[in-house]
């Protein structure tokens, strides 16, 4: 009887255990669903919070004035200076290709050998920057007998004058070194093509650009040689600009050069109306000392 009672109770026990297991599974499923719903709500809240934060930042940016550099950002192709475009489009570059060239280019062609004698400056400059000049390119340039297209004396003198007037060494110090390098390099290679007024303009403008613009010794030697040859064509203003620039640029002319400067200045002082600028460069001055 006891065995029969146990056998009769066994199905009931098994059914109860199954019911308990089902209840546990159902409870776990409910917990999982609840957790998923909570997580989904939390994710939606996070996304909504980020969107609101981004919108607030955009509104803040729109509310304050936007500077030019912030507007430019990483898109320099969007900015084209209209004045610079007109200037670059109108420049008369030097190209010593023959009879069809301009008068300025013809004068440059006559002095091509002088320009080529200055190639050591270019070679040493390229060496310091890790640039090697191949023999094939040298032979190619020798065969064509062409001075590379570049800014001429007038453009270089105008650029350095503008840099001095704008005080670029203070306004954009991060860009000034490469500009100064190009000015020094270009003027060194074309020093014999500058006229008297342009030489005085070049030295005076460089003198306004601070100690960083003090040229190398060989640049100074070449400049003094060219200026000494051109003093006769300088007017009183150019001679004054030239004399003013000697000390700031650490230029050390010899006594003969200084006597030549004094003689040229004295001649201009004796000319009637010399101070008003009656020389060939009258009306073309850009700067005055002091």
C-alpha angles and dihedrals in degrees: 000000000000091000092049090051092051092048090051093050096048097078090051092052092048091050091051092050091050090051091051091050092049090050091052092050091049091050091050091049091051090050091050093050091048091050091049091050091049091049091049091051090048092051091049090050091050092050091047091048092052092049091051091048092050091048091052091051091050091049090050091051091049092049096057126061114268115228121224094249092049090051092047093048112149094339107088090156088072093065122073118166105224093206092050090049092054092046094049091046093052101045116121103220122201116254117166096197100134144271097348093062123105126264091262091050090049091055089050091051091057089056097043091113090054091050091050091052086066094060091108089073091055093046095050091045091053091047092055089053093048095253118140121205113216123220091236092060090047092052091047092053091046092052094050094043091209128144107227115256109265144132112302126222094275093052093046093048090049094048094051090046090053091047090053094047092048092043090226092176087068100031098050107010091165091063100036099084096060092044090051091048092053092048093050094044095046095045092046092055094046101035093121090057096057116101121222097268092047092051092051090046091050096051096042093050092048089051089060093057098074134242093316089069095060101124128229117270095254091051089052092049092051092045093051091049092051093043091050090056093047101046091098091064096045120104123221094271093052092048090051091049090049093051091046093056098053098085100040091050093045091238113167111195119187122248093262091056091049092049088052090052092050092048093050092047092048091052091053091049090057093051115097111248093005091139090057090059110253095161126105091272095054112139092016099086120121106181139030123204118253 
